[in-house]
Every structure is written in structure tokens, then in C-alpha cells.
């Protein structure tokens, strides 16, 4: 271990000394850039976009790894290897006095825009050993503040609307005089008006006048909204007020072909047949492949309503969720010479043009598998129909088989064979005896029906699981989704159990887990997700689940039959489980810069068995260890608590409580290669004293003393479509050891058993 640390330190020293290898004479490597700003209300991160030069990127906050790669290349750049090193590395950033001057100008302009009109920016450069350290010193002075904000529109109707929404104004009296707030206020007013019928209104009609002659760094700000131009008003009156628009007709072009529409023009539209459904018009060629009611329930735009710009994106998103169309375009055309009988407003026709995707597909995959670090191979046949009954019903049928290679405690290999079949259909609505108006538009509801069968064979047992469930899914906002499963049924049968294995677990907390049982459960799931696809920005992810099982079944069974001689009830000759269970998964991703990020995860799960079944069913119990958990231990190789299961042939530790905290520092290396330094903390525990193994019980006064701690280094290969991960974990604290000796580095030498290698697909969290 010491040798490894010495080697790392030596590499860092050598690399730091070689950073100026390719720096020419009379030039300097830009080693560090710092900002000293006297305006404490502006964080340093806000200045980053205005820096014209930044030092070479670093990992671990100190090591210029990519520059080091570049410097490994020899002088002969015609050689392929040298060219490759320079391509994957980063060229040294040389200090440029001209770019430094530009940075000063940009920083000064930024400070002025933030209301610091007396700000002064200076540069201090220190040269040492062909390196330059630059400090930008910003003397901000006092910030100008808004003494008064006034709004005046030439159009009296717009004046009234703007005044009604002043409480949402971004410009606040007593607040800073900030140019960026002007831009935001312009956007806010424009959005507000376009959501109230002003289809042709744009932010160019809004401008500002500021008076700073009051003195004392005070500003009187005026927001002015001009009337419409003659072109927009179309000379209908001399005042050129901004016109208001209502929706006249809504047309669905259901199998729209943009290429034919572009080439054939009007002759293409003449081929459409038309169907009227309620207040909507459906245009199609050949036949209508989707029921009109599905599309009507998937639009927020309806005839007769005022034009609202925000409904366009909401309609696109709702139609996209049907997964029937690969392109959706919504456009508006003014109806010439016509006005609304309601208020005389102008009229718009809305055209929703839908380019269909393929409704049916199938795939045959042969793939490498990973389940908590255990690798194997499998095959998968899947058939999907996205419009089974012409109502956007998504039907999926899947057959899957796999074999995984695992290791027991004696490092002997064994195989786990699995076969499964699953069928599922998702309806784009709730199955309810009554309808709620606009329910789909508000919540994008779905009903899912699924049935599945799974067969698993291991050397110690064979298990089959047959299940079915009905679930309701909906979104209460852009980031929040819900799922309620009012009924789920699981039949778990264990036809064969190895006699030696059965004897080992008989009378232990695992003994009840390998019995035939029935589960009828009700569950709820809540997900909050800030992540945006293909955007590198900080996000929070929360997943909370709550589940109960067996209570209704117990009431029914108790009323029609008595308990058997062993003291529990059965349905169809099978014992049913009773429990309540809840878990929460919190994740936060923080992006430091373009190559460095931090990822945090906290997980807590608790299940309490009672009544008709003494333990949580095996498939509901928690386990720890493996590629997505505490990576210094094998899967199912930790706990519960400080319990030592060395006598067992297979890793099979499970518990009623799971507590984990993970942190990863992730950084990009070169090509498709990424790396991570991680720390994992956690364990599992039992909750009932009467069936808990020694040291496995959760107790508030000492559960932290039973936490396992591991660390390690990982490599990730980003192939865009998937990420292959290799994590090497090392134990730091082992709860199985005696008290006072659980921290390994300070108590004993490391052995091979203290390390674990994990192969996986995808990030751990």
C-alpha cells in the first residue's frame, strides 16, 4: 500500500515539473487565474464566461493530467503515437497579454451591467519559472439601486394587463439596477401577453429609459411598451393597438409527410380526407390510424379559446408521450377578414402536423449482462406495438434467458440460470368508472397491466415467480411523477432446495425466506427529477416508495377459515405475507467544470414483517455490496450488522433495513475513458430481535458502529449508447472485525480478501 502511495506522489511531482516542457522561450504557461472582487454579492462563478484565458484543466484540483499527456509526446510530431498523444491531451495555455486586456474589458462591462458603474478592474501578473499567475482585482464601488420603477404602455388594454401582474415583476424598488434583469423583465412581459391572446406581440415592442441624475447611486427606471406597427395592426384603426387572437379551427394532419408537402405543395393537401370530431377537424390520407378521441384528449389547444403560447409546448409534450409520432409541428395561420363573434378579436387556424413513427417493432439481442457485479450472457426477444387497438395502447411482449457466472465464499464458480417471459400493455388514460374533464391534459395519466413469469436455478435452490399487477401512472408537474399500484400479486414457489443449504439456514433468519409464499400488495411511488437530457447542469433526483402487503387478504382469510396447526393462514394452500415497507433514494449531481463532477447518493429502506409471515419475503429483503452498492464487498456479502457468516458456502446476507451513503468524484481522462474516486458507507440490519442473527439487529445507540466503509478507483468506458464500468473497491472499515479493530489501515495489513473487482454497465447512481 505504501509503495502505491509513493508511486502516486512521485508521478505528481514529475508531472508538475514537466508542465513547461513545450513552453517556448520568452513565453509563460498560464498556471493560475484568480479573481479578487470587492462586491460580495457576486460569486466568482459568475465571472467564468468572461475569462478569455483559463489554465489547463485539472483533476483532483491540482494535477494537469491532460497537459501531462500532451507533454509525453516527442518532438517528432509526424509519428502516429506522438500525434495521438497530442490529440487526446491538451496543449499548454500560454499567457497572452492581449487576451488578458480583453478579459479586463469584459469584466468591467459585466460589472457595469450589474449596476456597478464606478467599477475598476486591474491585473496583477506574477512570473516564476516560465509560469504566470494572473489575478484580476475588481474594485466594485457602490451599486446603483432602483429608486422607482414605472410602467407605461401606449395600448391602454396592455397597460391594464401589465399593472395587474406587477407583483411578479422582476424589477423591484430598492433592488439592484441590473441590465440582465431588464432582459428578464422583457421576456416575462412578452410571455405574459402572449399567453393572453397577443399572438403577434414580441419583446421588440418593450424598451427602457433610466434616469440616474438623482444622485446617491439611485435610478428611476421606466418600462415602455410601444403600440403595434402598421404592418401588425394592418391599419384597422389609427391607434395601431396590438390585436388579440382567438383559435378558430384546430386541424390534425395525422399522417403528415413534410417532403411531399414541400414538393407537391397544394396538390398534396388536396389528397386529404376530412373527418369532424366534436369541434376538431381530422385530415388524413387513406385511413385514420389513431382514434380521434386520443388526439383530442392530448391537446391543450381548443377552438374558441384565446391564443396562449405556453399551450403549444405543452401540447407537443403530451402528444410526444403517446410515442406514435417522430415529429410534431404546430403552426398558426390568420383567417383573413374574419373576427370572433365573442369580442371582435382576430382568428387563427391551428394546424397540428403529425409525422408518424413505426407502430410495430421487434428486436433480438444477445448481450452481456450485469447484476450487481456478476457478469454473464443472455438473449432477449421483444415485440412491441405502440397502437394495438388504435388508441395509442403500448403493448410489449418479452422473452428473456440468461446465465450468470458467480463466485461463492471459497472463490468457486457457479452458474445462475434464468428464464422469463413478460407481457405488458399501457393505456394512455386511467381505467375509471367515470371521466374527469381535462384529466389527461393536466396529468398525462396511464394505466399499466402486466403479467410475468420468472424461473431461476442456482446450485442451492430453484425458484419460480409468477406475478401480475395493475398500476396507474401520472405526472403532476414537469419534474414530478407518481405511480400507484392498487393490486399486485406474486406467487413465489421454491420447488427444490439443496439439503445441505436447507440444513444451514434452518432455524436462522433466512429459514423463512425459502418457503412458498403469496404476496398481494398495494404500493405508491413518487419521483422528483431535475435532470435534463444532454444538459450538463446540477440536478437532484428523489425516489420514494411505500408498500403494504397482505392486510386485506388477512381480513378475508380470517373471516372464512381458521389458522392451520402451525399458526398461520393460507390461500390456495400457500402462506401469504404481511408487511409494510418504505425506501427513499436521494441523488445529487454537481458539475464542477467540463471534466470534473461530484455525485452523491443516500439510500434508506425499511421493511417490517408482521402477522402471517415472520420475515420479509426473500425478494423484498434488502442486500448490500456489489457494483451498485458498497463496492469493496461482493453482492450480498455484508451484514446484517456485524454478523459474521463465514460458515456459509454462498454470499446470501439479507436484512430488513438498508442504509447507504455514496460519494464519487468523477473526471474525464481521454478518448472514451473516464475515471472516478469513490467512498461507500453502509450496511443492512434486521428489525426483529426474535429472528435476528447475532450482531445483526438495528439499534439506535450503536448502528453507526456496524457501518462498513470502502473506497476505490474506477474506470468507465463511454461508448455513448452504454457505459462499461470497472470499479476496484478496497475495504477501510469492516464491521465483522472486533470492536476497536474495525478500521483496517490502522490495525492490520491488507490481504486479497480486502479488495473486490466489479464489472458493470452504466453508472452506479
XYZ file of C-alpha atoms in Angstrom, residues 371 400-404 416-420 454-457:
15
model
C -26.423 -7.826 -11.951
C -35.547 -13.478 -21.903
C -32.982 -16.080 -20.937
C -29.598 -15.677 -19.279
C -26.752 -17.380 -17.490
C -24.509 -15.616 -14.997
C -27.248 -18.973 -12.136
C -29.695 -19.725 -14.943
C -32.768 -17.608 -15.503
C -35.679 -17.685 -17.925
C -38.501 -15.195 -18.029
C -39.578 -15.966 -13.995
C -37.633 -19.177 -13.411
C -34.292 -19.127 -11.566
C -31.982 -22.058 -10.907
